[in-house]
Tab-separated table of C-alpha atoms and ligand atoms in Angstrom:
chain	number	residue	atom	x	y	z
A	1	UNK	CA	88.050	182.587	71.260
A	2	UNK	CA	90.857	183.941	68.945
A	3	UNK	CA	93.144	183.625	72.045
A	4	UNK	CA	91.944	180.697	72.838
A	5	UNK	CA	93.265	179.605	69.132
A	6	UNK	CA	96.418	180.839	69.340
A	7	UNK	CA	97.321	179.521	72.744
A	8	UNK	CA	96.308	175.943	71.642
A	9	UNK	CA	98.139	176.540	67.897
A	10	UNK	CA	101.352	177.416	70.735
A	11	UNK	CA	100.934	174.712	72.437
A	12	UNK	CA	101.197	172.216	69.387
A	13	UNK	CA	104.046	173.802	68.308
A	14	UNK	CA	102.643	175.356	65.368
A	15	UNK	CA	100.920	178.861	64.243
A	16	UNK	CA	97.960	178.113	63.446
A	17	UNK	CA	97.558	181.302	61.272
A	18	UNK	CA	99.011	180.004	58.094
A	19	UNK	CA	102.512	181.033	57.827
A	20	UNK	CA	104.169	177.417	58.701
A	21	UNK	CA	103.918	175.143	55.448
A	22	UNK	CA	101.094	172.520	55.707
A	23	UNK	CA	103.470	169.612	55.999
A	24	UNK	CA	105.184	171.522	59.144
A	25	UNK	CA	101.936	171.657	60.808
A	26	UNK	CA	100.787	168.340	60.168
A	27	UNK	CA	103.950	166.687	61.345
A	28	UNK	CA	103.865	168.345	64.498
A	29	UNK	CA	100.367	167.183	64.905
A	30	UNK	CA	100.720	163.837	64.391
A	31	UNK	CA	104.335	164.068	66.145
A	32	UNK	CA	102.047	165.425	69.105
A	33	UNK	CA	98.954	162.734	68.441
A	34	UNK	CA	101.439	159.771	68.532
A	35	UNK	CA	102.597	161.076	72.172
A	36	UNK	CA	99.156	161.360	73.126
A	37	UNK	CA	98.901	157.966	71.816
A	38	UNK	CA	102.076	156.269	73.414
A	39	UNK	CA	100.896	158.315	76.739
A	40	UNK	CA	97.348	156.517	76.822
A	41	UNK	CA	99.177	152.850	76.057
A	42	UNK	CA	101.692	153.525	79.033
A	43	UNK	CA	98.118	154.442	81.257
A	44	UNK	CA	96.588	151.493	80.166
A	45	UNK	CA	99.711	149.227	80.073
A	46	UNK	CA	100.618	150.467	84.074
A	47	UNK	CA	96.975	150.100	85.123
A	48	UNK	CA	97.293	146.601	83.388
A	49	UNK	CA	100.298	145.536	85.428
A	50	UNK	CA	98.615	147.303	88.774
A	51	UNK	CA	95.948	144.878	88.695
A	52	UNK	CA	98.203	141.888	87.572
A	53	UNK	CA	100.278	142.580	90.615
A	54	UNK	CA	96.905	142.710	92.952
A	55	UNK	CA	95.538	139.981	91.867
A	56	UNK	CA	99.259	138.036	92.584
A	57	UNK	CA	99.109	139.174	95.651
A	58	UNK	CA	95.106	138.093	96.293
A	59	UNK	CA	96.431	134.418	95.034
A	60	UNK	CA	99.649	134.409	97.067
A	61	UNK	CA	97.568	135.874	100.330
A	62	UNK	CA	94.907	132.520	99.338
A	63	UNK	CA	97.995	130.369	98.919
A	64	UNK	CA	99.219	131.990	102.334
A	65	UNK	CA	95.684	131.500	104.108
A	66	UNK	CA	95.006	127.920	102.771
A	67	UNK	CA	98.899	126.480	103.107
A	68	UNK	CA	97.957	124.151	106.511
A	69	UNK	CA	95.020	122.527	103.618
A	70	UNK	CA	97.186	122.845	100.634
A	71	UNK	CA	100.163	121.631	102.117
A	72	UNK	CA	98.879	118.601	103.724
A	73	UNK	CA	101.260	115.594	103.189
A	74	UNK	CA	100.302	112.327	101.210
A	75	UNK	CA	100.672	108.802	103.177
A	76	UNK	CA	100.880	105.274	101.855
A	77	UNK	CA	99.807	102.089	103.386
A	78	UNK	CA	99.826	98.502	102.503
A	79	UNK	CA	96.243	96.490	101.157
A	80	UNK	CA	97.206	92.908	102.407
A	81	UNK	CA	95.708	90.577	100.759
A	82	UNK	CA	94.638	92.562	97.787
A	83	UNK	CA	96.058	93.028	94.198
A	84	UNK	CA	94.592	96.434	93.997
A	85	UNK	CA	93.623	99.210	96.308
A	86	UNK	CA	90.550	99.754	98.261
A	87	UNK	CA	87.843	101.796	96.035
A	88	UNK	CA	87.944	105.240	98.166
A	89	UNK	CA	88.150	108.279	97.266
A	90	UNK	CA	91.929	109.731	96.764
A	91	UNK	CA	93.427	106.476	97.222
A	92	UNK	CA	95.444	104.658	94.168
A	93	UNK	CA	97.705	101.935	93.892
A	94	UNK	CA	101.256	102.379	93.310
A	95	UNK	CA	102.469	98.904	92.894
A	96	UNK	CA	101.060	95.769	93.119
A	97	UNK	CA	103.211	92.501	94.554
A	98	UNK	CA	102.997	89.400	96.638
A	99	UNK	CA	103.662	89.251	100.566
A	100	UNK	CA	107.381	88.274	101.346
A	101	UNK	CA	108.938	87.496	104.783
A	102	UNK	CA	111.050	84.770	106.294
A	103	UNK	CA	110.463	81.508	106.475
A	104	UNK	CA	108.276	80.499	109.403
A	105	UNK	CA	110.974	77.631	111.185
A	106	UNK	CA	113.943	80.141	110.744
A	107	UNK	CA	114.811	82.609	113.482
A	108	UNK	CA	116.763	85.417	111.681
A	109	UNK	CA	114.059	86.642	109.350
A	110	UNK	CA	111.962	89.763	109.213
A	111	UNK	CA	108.796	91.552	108.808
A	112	UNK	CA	106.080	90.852	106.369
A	113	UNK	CA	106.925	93.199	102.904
A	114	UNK	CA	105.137	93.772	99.962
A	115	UNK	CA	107.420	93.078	97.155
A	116	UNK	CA	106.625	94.064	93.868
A	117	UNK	CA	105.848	92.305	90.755
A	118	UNK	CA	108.549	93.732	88.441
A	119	UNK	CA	111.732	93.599	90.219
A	120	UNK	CA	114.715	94.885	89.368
A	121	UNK	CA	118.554	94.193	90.554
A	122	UNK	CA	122.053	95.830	91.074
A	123	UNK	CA	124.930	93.465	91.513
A	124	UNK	CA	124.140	90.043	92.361
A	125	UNK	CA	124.993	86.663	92.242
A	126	UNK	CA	122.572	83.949	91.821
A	127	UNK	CA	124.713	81.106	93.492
A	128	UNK	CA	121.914	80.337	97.161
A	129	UNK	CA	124.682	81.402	99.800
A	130	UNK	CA	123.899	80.253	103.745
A	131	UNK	CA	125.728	84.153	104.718
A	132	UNK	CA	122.477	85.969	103.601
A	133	UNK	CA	118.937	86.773	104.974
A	134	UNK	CA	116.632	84.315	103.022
A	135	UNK	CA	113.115	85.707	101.958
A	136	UNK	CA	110.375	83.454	100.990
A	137	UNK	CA	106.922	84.348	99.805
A	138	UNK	CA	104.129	84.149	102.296
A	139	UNK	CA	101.321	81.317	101.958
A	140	UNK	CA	97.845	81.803	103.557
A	141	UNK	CA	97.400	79.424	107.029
A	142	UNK	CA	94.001	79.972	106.746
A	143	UNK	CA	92.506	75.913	106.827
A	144	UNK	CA	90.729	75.982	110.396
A	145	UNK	CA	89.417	79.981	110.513
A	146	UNK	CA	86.319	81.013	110.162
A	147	UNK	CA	86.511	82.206	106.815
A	148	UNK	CA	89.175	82.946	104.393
A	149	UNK	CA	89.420	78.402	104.752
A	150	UNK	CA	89.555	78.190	100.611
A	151	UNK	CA	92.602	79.974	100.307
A	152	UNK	CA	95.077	77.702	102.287
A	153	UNK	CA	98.339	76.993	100.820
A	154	UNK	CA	97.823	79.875	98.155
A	155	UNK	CA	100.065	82.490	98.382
A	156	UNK	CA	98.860	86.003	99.342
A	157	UNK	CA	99.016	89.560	96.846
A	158	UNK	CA	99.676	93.047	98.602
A	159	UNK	CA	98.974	96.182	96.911
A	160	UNK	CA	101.068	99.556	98.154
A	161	UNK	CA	98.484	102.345	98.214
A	162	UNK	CA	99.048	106.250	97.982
A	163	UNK	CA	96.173	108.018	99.774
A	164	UNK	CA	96.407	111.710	98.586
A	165	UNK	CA	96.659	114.078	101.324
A	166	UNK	CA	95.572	111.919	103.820
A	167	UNK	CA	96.612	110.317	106.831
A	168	UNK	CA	96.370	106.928	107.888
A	169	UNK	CA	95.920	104.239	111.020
A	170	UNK	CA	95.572	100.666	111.455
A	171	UNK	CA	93.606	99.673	114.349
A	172	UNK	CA	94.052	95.983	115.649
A	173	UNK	CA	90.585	94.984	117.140
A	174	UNK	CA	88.348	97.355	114.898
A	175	UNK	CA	85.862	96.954	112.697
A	176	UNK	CA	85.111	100.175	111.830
A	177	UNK	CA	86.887	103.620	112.377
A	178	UNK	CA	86.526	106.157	114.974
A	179	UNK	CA	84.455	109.625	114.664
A	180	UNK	CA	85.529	111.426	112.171
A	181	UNK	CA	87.791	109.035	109.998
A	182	UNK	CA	87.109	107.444	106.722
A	183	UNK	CA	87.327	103.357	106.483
A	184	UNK	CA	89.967	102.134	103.735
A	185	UNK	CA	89.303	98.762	104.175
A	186	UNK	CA	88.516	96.372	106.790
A	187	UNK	CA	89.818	92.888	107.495
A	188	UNK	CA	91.486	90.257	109.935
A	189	UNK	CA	94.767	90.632	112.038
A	190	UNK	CA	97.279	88.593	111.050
A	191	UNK	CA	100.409	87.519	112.425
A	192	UNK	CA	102.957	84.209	112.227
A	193	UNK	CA	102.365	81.350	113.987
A	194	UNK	CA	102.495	81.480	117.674
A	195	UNK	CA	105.605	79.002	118.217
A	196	UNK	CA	107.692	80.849	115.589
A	197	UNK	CA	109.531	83.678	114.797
A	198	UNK	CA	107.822	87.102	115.245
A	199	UNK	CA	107.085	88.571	111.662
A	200	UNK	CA	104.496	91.617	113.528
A	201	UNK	CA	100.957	91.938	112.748
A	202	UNK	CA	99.476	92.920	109.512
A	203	UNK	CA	95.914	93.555	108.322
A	204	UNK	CA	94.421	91.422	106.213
A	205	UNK	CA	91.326	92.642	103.909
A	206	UNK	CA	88.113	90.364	104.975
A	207	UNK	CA	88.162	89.972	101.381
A	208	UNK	CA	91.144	88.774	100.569
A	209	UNK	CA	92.333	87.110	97.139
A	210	UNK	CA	94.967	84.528	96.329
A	211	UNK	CA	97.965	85.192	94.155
A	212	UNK	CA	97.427	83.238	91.514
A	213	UNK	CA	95.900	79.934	90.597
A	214	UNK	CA	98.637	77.999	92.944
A	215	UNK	CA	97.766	76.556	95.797
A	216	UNK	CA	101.028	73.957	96.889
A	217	UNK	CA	101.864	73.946	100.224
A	218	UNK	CA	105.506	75.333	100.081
A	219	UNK	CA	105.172	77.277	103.331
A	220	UNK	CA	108.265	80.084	103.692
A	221	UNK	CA	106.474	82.809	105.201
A	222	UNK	CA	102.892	81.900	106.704
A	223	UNK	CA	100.218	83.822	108.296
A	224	UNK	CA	97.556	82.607	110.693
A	225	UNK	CA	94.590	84.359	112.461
A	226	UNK	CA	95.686	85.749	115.446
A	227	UNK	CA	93.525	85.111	118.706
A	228	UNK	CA	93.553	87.277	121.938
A	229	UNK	CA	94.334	85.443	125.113
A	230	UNK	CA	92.961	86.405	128.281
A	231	UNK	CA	94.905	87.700	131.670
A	232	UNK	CA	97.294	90.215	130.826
A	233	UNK	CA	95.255	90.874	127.891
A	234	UNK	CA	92.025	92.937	129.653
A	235	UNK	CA	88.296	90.514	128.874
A	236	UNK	CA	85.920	91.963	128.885
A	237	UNK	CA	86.865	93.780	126.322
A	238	UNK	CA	88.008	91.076	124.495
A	239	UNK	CA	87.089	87.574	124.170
A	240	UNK	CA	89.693	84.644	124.805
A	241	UNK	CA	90.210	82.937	121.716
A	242	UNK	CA	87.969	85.384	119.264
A	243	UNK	CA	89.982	86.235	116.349
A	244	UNK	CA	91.115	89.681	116.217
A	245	UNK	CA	89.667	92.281	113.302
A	246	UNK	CA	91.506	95.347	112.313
A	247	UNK	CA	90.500	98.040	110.088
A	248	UNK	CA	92.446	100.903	108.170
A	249	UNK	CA	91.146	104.578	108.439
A	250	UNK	CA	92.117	107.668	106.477
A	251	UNK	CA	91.253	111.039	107.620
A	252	UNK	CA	91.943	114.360	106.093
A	253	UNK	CA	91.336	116.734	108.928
B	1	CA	CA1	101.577	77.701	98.293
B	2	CA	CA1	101.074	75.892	103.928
């Protein structure tokens, strides 16, 4: 027991048998308690930062695991016809505009755009030159379809739609999407009229709205139904003269 004394009275530095001054002794004891101290903090403080490190490595082995999910890229497609985006999950609008092409008795003009409301310029001059590509805004041809017929002559709104980590398809001659895709909206194929210039096809929502409250007839760019003809075109399936549907799909697989 007595040894037992002494050897831990050694150890701390001090004799425990009275001959060092009391302040000696209790220095050396707290000198030794606030090592003990700092000792414990350092445990604590490195098993802190091992299990920091472990669990950065769980995430980053999650991250590594779920990257093909994670990582899955955005598209963006156009709502013709529409001033906002269809109500699906994921999918917002990014702008909202009015349909622009060339006019329809010209030859050098292009594709249907959607051309935002709040445009802005570089450099330009606003003298009308001949030495340029003319755009126009793009007027419903709707008067002798089988629906849409109120919104001849007015001109026709486009939204431009982000869907979030999705990816997207129009079908021409769909009404609804295939197995395992998600309908964005649905509508009627559209296209210029057949004796003119080819502007592509375009699908318009079955539920489409006008512009505004305008409805002159100012032509520019027009768009029509667009109606399958038989022969090189396989009926059955289709139907001479039925206008086309289309549909846009989103899937996230
Ligand atoms: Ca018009
Ligand atoms: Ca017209």
């Amino acid at each position: 027991m007595i040894r037992g004394l002494l050897i831990v009275g050694f150890l701390f530095g001090g004799e425990v048998l009275g001959e060092e001054p009391a302040c000696y002794t209790t220095n050396r004891f707290e000198y030794e308690k606030n090592v003990l101290e700092k000792l414990i903090y350092l445990e604590q403080s490195n098993a802190a930062a091992t299990e920091r490190i472990a669990a950065l490595e769980r995430q980053l082995q999650g991250q590594t695991t779920q990257s093909p999910q994670n990582m899955r890229s955005s598209s963006t497609y156009v709502h013709w016809g529409m001033k906002t985006c269809p109500n699906v999950t994921a999918t917002s609008v990014i702008f909202s505009g009015q349909v622009g092409g060339g006019h329809f008795t010209h030859t050098g003009a292009g594709e249907y755009v959607c051309l935002p409301n709040d445009p802005s310029y570089d450099q330009y001059s606003d003298a009308a030159d001949n030495d340029r590509s003319w755009m126009y805004g793009t007027e419903y041809e709707t008067g002798t379809c089988p629906v849409l017929t109120n919104l001849l002559d007015f001109e026709v709104p486009c939204a431009v739609c982000l869907a979030r980590r999705k990816t997207t398809l129009m079908i021409a001659g769909r009404t609804s999407c295939y197995s395992g895709w998600t309908m964005e909206y649905q509508g009627y194929l559209m296209g210029s009229y057949y004796k003119y210039n080819n502007k592509g096809y375009i699908c318009l929502n079955k539920h489409a709205e006008s512009f505004d409250s305008s409805s002159g007839n100012e032509n520019g760019a027009v768009i029509y139904m667009t109606e399958g003809r038989c022969g090189s075109l396989k009926c059955p399936p289709y139907k001479n003269g039925a206008e086309l549907a289309c549909v846009v799909c989103s899937t996230t697989s």
